[in-house]
Amino acid sequence: MTDNSGPLTVETRETFPAELLDVTCGPRSVSLSPRRLASMDGDGRWRTRWAVALIGGRVIGVLGAHRPSSARFSGGFYDLNELGEQLERPVPKDSRRWAVVGGCRDLAAGAVTDTRLDDKETARVQAALAAQVFGEADEAGDLPVALHVRREEAEAFAAGIGPRALVRTLDETANLYLTGDDPEQHIAALSPSQRERCRKDRRRFEALGYPAARVPAVSVLEEAAPLVFAVKAKYGVVDHPRLSLFRLREWVRAFGEDACHASVVRDDTGRLVAVSFFAVQGEVLGGYEIGLADDVPGREFAYLQAMIHGPVRYAFELGCRSIDLGLASATVKRRRGAVISETCLVTIAEAVDW
């Protein structure tokens, strides 16, 4: 905690505040780390403005509003037309009037705040930033929407927006908090059912011949891109292997090669059957994309090894104390010790002309 007794002010800037680039993220989405968000300034697909919170001239927080640069959005997870009735208001046809708040990549949104703030101060800063960003968009006649905000931060946003705030549950996200000094101590500290499940997983890995290895992310990007594409296609997400490769390279550039790792599983022929990507930010190991081959025996165990068990070992090796496992498969992750929390949609209700 620092001296935050001065008045809190919020101003709007055209570029990400450099003062926050070395702030360490707390145990939340690594996708909201300053370096990942700052990379938006060079992304021509979006026009980004930043609400910056200050106390006594010191920058303590930032929240972005990202507007598509094209009048017709090209689709994907951030197509507001796909949200339907959840918004409870019309979506402007010109997507340049959309304000995607707090993050427009990686299915995570939120503010960056100085980690020296206590919980009460953090909520106050989040509320002030939300008031600025949502208020500016509303005044301009635009539609502001934040997607996949953690529940506790969504409530802070709502407090800043006021009585017109609209909060809806979207999904669940998982964090695995590590206990002890190594994977064995961590597993031993789980509940009996979680502990037994992890040990059964290990026996299946050995029977299938699926060890996991940590390698530099850049060393497997081209090999992994088709598997990442295949996972998206399986769930109806329109993509292309080249786009998957482009996004993986973009992700590495944002965090730096030294921070980016791949958890890889190969069969006895050396073929890559599963891969997941992680970035280290402080004491958090944050997941990104996952790739998985279809035509392999024990496919689900290749997934578990690449996504959970391998990264537990890597986290201890890298000095991390938690793993951000992201969205989807909440039950699978919970059964292996993860803590599940809600993510929310936050927007501002349409004004009523009485």
Short mmCIF file of C-alpha atoms in Angstrom, two decimals:
data_model
loop_
_atom_site.label_atom_id
_atom_site.label_comp_id
_atom_site.label_asym_id
_atom_site.label_seq_id
_atom_site.Cartn_x
_atom_site.Cartn_y
_atom_site.Cartn_z
CA MET A 1 0.00 0.00 0.00
CA THR A 2 1.24 3.51 -0.81
CA ASP A 3 0.14 7.03 0.09
CA ASN A 4 -3.04 7.48 -1.93
CA SER A 5 -4.56 10.25 0.14
CA GLY A 6 -4.61 12.82 -2.66
CA PRO A 7 -7.53 13.48 -5.01
CA LEU A 8 -8.18 10.88 -7.70
CA THR A 9 -8.38 12.30 -11.22
CA VAL A 10 -8.97 10.64 -14.60
CA GLU A 11 -7.82 11.97 -17.96
CA THR A 12 -8.05 10.62 -21.51
CA ARG A 13 -4.93 9.91 -23.57
CA GLU A 14 -4.28 8.67 -27.09
CA THR A 15 -1.44 6.32 -26.10
CA PHE A 16 -0.93 3.81 -23.31
CA PRO A 17 0.80 5.43 -20.29
CA ALA A 18 4.43 4.32 -20.30
CA GLU A 19 4.53 4.66 -16.51
CA LEU A 20 2.56 1.42 -16.18
CA LEU A 21 4.65 -0.74 -18.49
CA ASP A 22 6.64 -2.25 -15.65
CA VAL A 23 3.75 -2.79 -13.24
CA THR A 24 3.43 -6.44 -12.21
CA CYS A 25 -0.01 -7.97 -12.69
CA GLY A 26 -1.80 -9.56 -9.79
CA PRO A 27 -3.35 -13.04 -10.03
CA ARG A 28 -5.81 -12.25 -12.81
CA SER A 29 -5.71 -12.53 -16.57
CA VAL A 30 -2.20 -12.11 -17.98
CA SER A 31 -3.96 -10.81 -21.10
CA LEU A 32 -4.53 -7.61 -19.12
CA SER A 33 -0.85 -7.06 -18.42
CA PRO A 34 0.40 -3.60 -19.40
CA ARG A 35 2.64 -4.85 -22.21
CA ARG A 36 -0.14 -6.86 -23.84
CA LEU A 37 -2.58 -3.93 -23.66
CA ALA A 38 0.02 -1.38 -24.79
CA SER A 39 0.47 -3.33 -28.04
CA MET A 40 -2.99 -2.08 -29.05
CA ASP A 41 -1.46 1.30 -29.88
CA GLY A 42 0.09 -0.21 -33.01
CA ASP A 43 -2.91 -2.29 -34.05
CA GLY A 44 -4.51 -0.69 -37.10
CA ARG A 45 -7.66 -2.80 -36.71
CA TRP A 46 -8.69 -0.71 -33.70
CA ARG A 47 -8.70 2.92 -32.60
CA THR A 48 -7.90 2.97 -28.91
CA ARG A 49 -8.19 5.73 -26.32
CA TRP A 50 -7.08 5.30 -22.74
CA ALA A 51 -8.66 6.60 -19.55
CA VAL A 52 -5.76 7.16 -17.14
CA ALA A 53 -6.19 7.46 -13.37
CA LEU A 54 -3.78 9.59 -11.34
CA ILE A 55 -3.21 10.52 -7.71
CA GLY A 56 -0.85 13.42 -7.06
CA GLY A 57 0.42 13.22 -10.64
CA ARG A 58 1.28 9.52 -10.29
CA VAL A 59 -0.37 7.15 -12.78
CA ILE A 60 -2.12 4.36 -10.87
CA GLY A 61 -4.50 2.84 -13.41
CA VAL A 62 -5.70 2.69 -17.01
CA LEU A 63 -8.73 1.42 -18.92
CA GLY A 64 -8.95 1.28 -22.69
CA ALA A 65 -11.86 1.87 -25.07
CA HIS A 66 -11.25 0.07 -28.36
CA ARG A 67 -13.26 1.04 -31.45
CA PRO A 68 -13.07 -0.96 -34.69
CA SER A 69 -11.41 1.08 -37.43
CA SER A 70 -13.80 -0.26 -40.08
CA ALA A 71 -17.50 0.51 -40.42
CA ARG A 72 -18.15 -3.19 -40.95
CA PHE A 73 -16.66 -5.47 -38.33
CA SER A 74 -14.98 -8.57 -39.74
CA GLY A 75 -16.47 -10.95 -37.20
CA GLY A 76 -15.05 -12.99 -34.36
CA PHE A 77 -15.62 -13.03 -30.63
CA TYR A 78 -15.97 -9.24 -30.41
CA ASP A 79 -18.80 -8.89 -32.91
CA LEU A 80 -21.41 -7.16 -30.76
CA ASN A 81 -24.13 -8.26 -33.17
CA GLU A 82 -23.66 -11.79 -31.84
CA LEU A 83 -24.61 -10.84 -28.27
CA GLY A 84 -28.30 -10.63 -29.11
CA GLU A 85 -30.66 -9.94 -26.23
CA GLN A 86 -27.90 -9.81 -23.62
CA LEU A 87 -27.30 -6.15 -24.47
CA GLU A 88 -30.97 -5.20 -24.15
CA ARG A 89 -30.45 -2.42 -26.71
CA PRO A 90 -29.82 -2.05 -30.46
CA VAL A 91 -26.29 -2.44 -31.80
CA PRO A 92 -25.17 0.38 -34.14
CA LYS A 93 -24.74 -0.88 -37.70
CA ASP A 94 -21.55 1.18 -38.06
CA SER A 95 -19.07 -0.73 -35.90
CA ARG A 96 -16.94 2.42 -35.53
CA ARG A 97 -19.58 3.43 -32.97
CA TRP A 98 -18.79 0.43 -30.79
CA ALA A 99 -16.53 0.94 -27.77
CA VAL A 100 -15.14 -2.40 -26.61
CA VAL A 101 -14.02 -1.58 -23.08
CA GLY A 102 -11.07 -3.03 -21.22
CA GLY A 103 -9.82 -5.49 -23.82
CA CYS A 104 -10.65 -6.62 -27.35
CA ARG A 105 -8.40 -9.68 -27.57
CA ASP A 106 -7.96 -12.90 -25.59
CA LEU A 107 -11.52 -12.91 -24.14
CA ALA A 108 -10.59 -10.90 -21.07
CA ALA A 109 -11.37 -7.33 -20.03
CA GLY A 110 -10.52 -5.10 -17.12
CA ALA A 111 -8.47 -2.18 -15.89
CA VAL A 112 -4.77 -2.17 -15.14
CA THR A 113 -4.18 -0.85 -11.64
CA ASP A 114 -1.07 -0.34 -9.52
CA THR A 115 -0.59 -3.53 -7.54
CA ARG A 116 0.36 -1.49 -4.45
CA LEU A 117 -3.25 -0.38 -4.07
CA ASP A 118 -5.31 -2.24 -1.51
CA ASP A 119 -8.65 -3.82 -2.46
CA LYS A 120 -10.74 -0.78 -1.51
CA GLU A 121 -8.48 1.61 -3.43
CA THR A 122 -8.42 -0.69 -6.45
CA ALA A 123 -12.23 -0.80 -6.59
CA ARG A 124 -12.36 3.01 -6.32
CA VAL A 125 -9.95 3.42 -9.24
CA GLN A 126 -11.81 0.82 -11.33
CA ALA A 127 -15.08 2.65 -10.71
CA ALA A 128 -13.60 6.03 -11.66
CA LEU A 129 -12.10 4.64 -14.86
CA ALA A 130 -15.37 2.95 -15.83
CA ALA A 131 -17.30 6.18 -15.18
CA GLN A 132 -14.98 8.00 -17.58
CA VAL A 133 -14.93 5.42 -20.39
CA PHE A 134 -18.59 4.42 -20.36
CA GLY A 135 -19.68 8.02 -19.83
CA GLU A 136 -17.65 9.35 -22.76
CA ALA A 137 -18.98 6.66 -25.11
CA ASP A 138 -22.57 7.20 -24.00
CA GLU A 139 -22.31 10.95 -24.43
CA ALA A 140 -20.97 10.43 -27.97
CA GLY A 141 -23.90 8.16 -28.83
CA ASP A 142 -21.68 5.07 -29.02
CA LEU A 143 -22.27 1.64 -27.50
CA PRO A 144 -19.76 0.72 -24.75
CA VAL A 145 -19.46 -2.97 -23.85
CA ALA A 146 -16.91 -4.81 -21.72
CA LEU A 147 -16.71 -8.57 -22.31
CA HIS A 148 -15.40 -11.15 -19.84
CA VAL A 149 -14.76 -8.85 -16.90
CA ARG A 150 -14.14 -10.74 -13.64
CA ARG A 151 -17.21 -10.57 -11.40
CA GLU A 152 -15.63 -8.45 -8.65
CA GLU A 153 -14.37 -5.89 -11.15
CA ALA A 154 -17.71 -5.90 -12.99
CA GLU A 155 -19.33 -4.75 -9.75
CA ALA A 156 -16.79 -1.92 -9.44
CA PHE A 157 -17.51 -0.91 -13.04
CA ALA A 158 -21.23 -0.88 -12.27
CA ALA A 159 -20.65 1.36 -9.26
CA GLY A 160 -18.84 3.84 -11.49
CA ILE A 161 -21.46 3.76 -14.24
CA GLY A 162 -24.37 4.28 -11.88
CA PRO A 163 -28.04 3.22 -12.11
CA ARG A 164 -27.91 2.54 -15.87
CA ALA A 165 -25.22 -0.13 -15.46
CA LEU A 166 -26.14 -3.53 -16.89
CA VAL A 167 -24.16 -6.59 -15.75
CA ARG A 168 -24.76 -10.07 -17.15
CA THR A 169 -22.88 -13.32 -16.46
CA LEU A 170 -21.08 -14.61 -19.58
CA ASP A 171 -18.87 -17.54 -18.64
CA GLU A 172 -16.53 -19.03 -16.06
CA THR A 173 -12.76 -18.71 -15.82
CA ALA A 174 -10.27 -20.79 -13.86
CA ASN A 175 -7.20 -20.05 -11.76
CA LEU A 176 -4.99 -22.70 -10.22
CA TYR A 177 -3.21 -21.53 -7.06
CA LEU A 178 -0.09 -23.50 -6.23
CA THR A 179 0.69 -24.87 -2.78
CA GLY A 180 4.04 -26.06 -1.47
CA ASP A 181 7.45 -26.07 -3.11
CA ASP A 182 6.96 -28.59 -5.92
CA PRO A 183 4.23 -30.44 -7.86
CA GLU A 184 4.16 -33.31 -5.36
CA GLN A 185 3.45 -31.00 -2.43
CA HIS A 186 0.86 -29.17 -4.50
CA ILE A 187 -1.04 -32.37 -5.35
CA ALA A 188 -0.77 -33.59 -1.76
CA ALA A 189 -2.54 -30.43 -0.58
CA LEU A 190 -5.57 -30.91 -2.87
CA SER A 191 -8.83 -32.41 -1.67
CA PRO A 192 -8.91 -36.25 -1.66
CA SER A 193 -11.00 -36.43 -4.84
CA GLN A 194 -8.83 -33.88 -6.67
CA ARG A 195 -5.67 -35.61 -5.52
CA GLU A 196 -6.86 -39.03 -6.72
CA ARG A 197 -7.96 -37.61 -10.08
CA CYS A 198 -4.54 -36.04 -10.67
CA ARG A 199 -2.81 -39.30 -9.82
CA LYS A 200 -5.10 -41.22 -12.18
CA ASP A 201 -4.26 -38.70 -14.90
CA ARG A 202 -0.57 -39.37 -14.37
CA ARG A 203 -1.04 -43.10 -14.71
CA ARG A 204 -2.88 -42.57 -18.01
CA PHE A 205 -0.12 -40.27 -19.31
CA GLU A 206 2.42 -42.98 -18.62
CA ALA A 207 0.30 -45.69 -20.24
CA LEU A 208 -0.28 -43.57 -23.36
CA GLY A 209 3.32 -42.38 -23.59
CA TYR A 210 2.42 -38.69 -23.30
CA PRO A 211 5.14 -36.79 -21.41
CA ALA A 212 5.01 -33.00 -21.45
CA ALA A 213 7.91 -30.68 -22.17
CA ARG A 214 8.39 -26.92 -21.88
CA VAL A 215 9.98 -25.27 -24.92
CA PRO A 216 10.34 -21.66 -26.11
CA ALA A 217 7.04 -20.65 -27.73
CA VAL A 218 8.78 -19.35 -30.85
CA SER A 219 10.24 -22.79 -31.53
CA VAL A 220 6.84 -24.39 -32.23
CA LEU A 221 4.62 -21.60 -33.59
CA GLU A 222 4.43 -22.86 -37.17
CA GLU A 223 4.01 -26.48 -36.11
CA ALA A 224 1.32 -25.56 -33.57
CA ALA A 225 -0.78 -23.16 -35.68
CA PRO A 226 -2.72 -25.90 -37.55
CA LEU A 227 -3.62 -27.57 -34.23
CA VAL A 228 -4.82 -24.25 -32.80
CA PHE A 229 -6.89 -23.74 -35.93
CA ALA A 230 -8.35 -27.24 -35.59
CA VAL A 231 -9.56 -26.55 -32.05
CA LYS A 232 -11.28 -23.35 -33.15
CA ALA A 233 -12.87 -25.07 -36.13
CA LYS A 234 -14.19 -27.82 -33.87
CA TYR A 235 -16.16 -25.19 -31.96
CA GLY A 236 -17.42 -23.38 -35.04
CA VAL A 237 -14.96 -20.47 -34.94
CA VAL A 238 -14.13 -19.27 -38.44
CA ASP A 239 -10.37 -18.97 -38.73
CA HIS A 240 -7.38 -19.94 -40.85
CA PRO A 241 -4.03 -21.49 -39.85
CA ARG A 242 -2.23 -18.38 -41.10
CA LEU A 243 -4.38 -16.18 -38.85
CA SER A 244 -3.65 -18.48 -35.93
CA LEU A 245 0.06 -18.14 -36.67
CA PHE A 246 -0.24 -14.36 -37.00
CA ARG A 247 -1.94 -14.07 -33.60
CA LEU A 248 0.63 -16.33 -31.93
CA ARG A 249 3.46 -14.20 -33.30
CA GLU A 250 1.65 -11.05 -32.20
CA TRP A 251 1.29 -12.50 -28.70
CA VAL A 252 5.02 -13.30 -28.50
CA ARG A 253 5.96 -9.81 -29.66
CA ALA A 254 3.81 -8.24 -26.94
CA PHE A 255 5.31 -10.21 -24.05
CA GLY A 256 8.79 -10.88 -25.42
CA GLU A 257 10.28 -14.24 -26.39
CA ASP A 258 11.82 -14.87 -22.97
CA ALA A 259 8.40 -14.70 -21.26
CA CYS A 260 6.57 -16.99 -23.69
CA HIS A 261 6.57 -20.77 -23.33
CA ALA A 262 4.86 -23.74 -24.93
CA SER A 263 3.72 -26.88 -23.17
CA VAL A 264 4.06 -29.64 -25.76
CA VAL A 265 3.01 -33.28 -25.86
CA ARG A 266 4.32 -35.58 -28.57
CA ASP A 267 3.55 -39.22 -29.34
CA ASP A 268 6.19 -41.91 -29.70
CA THR A 269 6.82 -40.90 -33.33
CA GLY A 270 7.61 -37.31 -32.34
CA ARG A 271 4.38 -35.95 -33.75
CA LEU A 272 2.94 -32.94 -31.91
CA VAL A 273 -0.44 -33.99 -30.52
CA ALA A 274 -1.16 -31.22 -28.00
CA VAL A 275 0.22 -27.79 -27.23
CA SER A 276 -0.69 -24.89 -25.00
CA PHE A 277 0.96 -21.49 -24.77
CA PHE A 278 1.76 -19.58 -21.58
CA ALA A 279 3.34 -16.24 -20.71
CA VAL A 280 5.03 -15.39 -17.41
CA GLN A 281 4.04 -12.10 -15.79
CA GLY A 282 5.39 -11.75 -12.28
CA GLU A 283 4.22 -14.76 -10.30
CA VAL A 284 1.43 -15.62 -12.76
CA LEU A 285 1.69 -18.15 -15.58
CA GLY A 286 -1.04 -17.11 -17.99
CA GLY A 287 -2.51 -19.37 -20.64
CA TYR A 288 -3.17 -18.29 -24.21
CA GLU A 289 -4.05 -20.61 -27.12
CA ILE A 290 -4.31 -24.39 -27.11
CA GLY A 291 -3.91 -26.79 -30.00
CA LEU A 292 -5.00 -30.42 -30.13
CA ALA A 293 -4.90 -33.13 -32.80
CA ASP A 294 -8.13 -35.01 -33.48
CA ASP A 295 -6.93 -38.44 -34.55
CA VAL A 296 -4.94 -39.55 -31.49
CA PRO A 297 -5.74 -42.11 -28.79
CA GLY A 298 -6.50 -40.65 -25.37
CA ARG A 299 -6.99 -37.20 -26.84
CA GLU A 300 -8.42 -35.82 -23.58
CA PHE A 301 -5.31 -36.91 -21.69
CA ALA A 302 -3.02 -35.18 -24.17
CA TYR A 303 -5.09 -32.06 -23.44
CA LEU A 304 -4.80 -32.48 -19.66
CA GLN A 305 -1.06 -33.00 -19.84
CA ALA A 306 -0.46 -29.95 -22.05
CA MET A 307 -2.97 -27.67 -20.34
CA ILE A 308 -2.75 -28.49 -16.62
CA HIS A 309 -0.21 -31.04 -15.42
CA GLY A 310 2.75 -29.88 -17.50
CA PRO A 311 2.17 -26.20 -16.64
CA VAL A 312 2.03 -27.01 -12.90
CA ARG A 313 5.59 -28.29 -13.15
CA TYR A 314 6.69 -25.34 -15.29
CA ALA A 315 5.14 -22.84 -12.88
CA PHE A 316 7.31 -24.15 -10.06
CA GLU A 317 10.37 -24.09 -12.34
CA LEU A 318 9.64 -20.48 -13.33
CA GLY A 319 8.84 -19.18 -9.83
CA CYS A 320 5.12 -18.68 -10.47
CA ARG A 321 2.51 -19.16 -7.77
CA SER A 322 -0.67 -19.30 -9.86
CA ILE A 323 -1.78 -20.38 -13.32
CA ASP A 324 -4.47 -18.51 -15.26
CA LEU A 325 -6.21 -21.35 -17.12
CA GLY A 326 -8.79 -19.13 -18.82
CA LEU A 327 -12.28 -19.91 -20.05
CA ALA A 328 -14.01 -23.19 -20.92
CA SER A 329 -13.82 -26.67 -19.39
CA ALA A 330 -14.49 -25.29 -15.92
CA THR A 331 -15.56 -28.65 -14.49
CA VAL A 332 -12.44 -30.41 -15.79
CA LYS A 333 -10.23 -27.71 -14.26
CA ARG A 334 -12.12 -27.58 -10.96
CA ARG A 335 -11.71 -31.33 -10.51
CA ARG A 336 -7.95 -30.80 -10.65
CA GLY A 337 -7.83 -28.02 -8.09
CA ALA A 338 -8.69 -24.82 -9.98
CA VAL A 339 -10.77 -22.05 -8.46
CA ILE A 340 -13.62 -21.01 -10.74
CA SER A 341 -14.99 -17.47 -10.98
CA GLU A 342 -17.53 -15.75 -13.21
CA THR A 343 -16.83 -13.44 -16.10
CA CYS A 344 -19.38 -10.80 -17.02
CA LEU A 345 -20.66 -8.53 -19.74
CA VAL A 346 -20.90 -4.91 -18.61
CA THR A 347 -22.66 -2.22 -20.61
CA ILE A 348 -24.81 0.84 -20.09
CA ALA A 349 -28.56 0.59 -20.56
CA GLU A 350 -30.27 2.62 -23.23
CA ALA A 351 -31.47 5.96 -21.92
CA VAL A 352 -35.20 6.20 -21.40
CA ASP A 353 -36.93 9.31 -22.74
CA TRP A 354 -39.77 9.87 -20.31
#
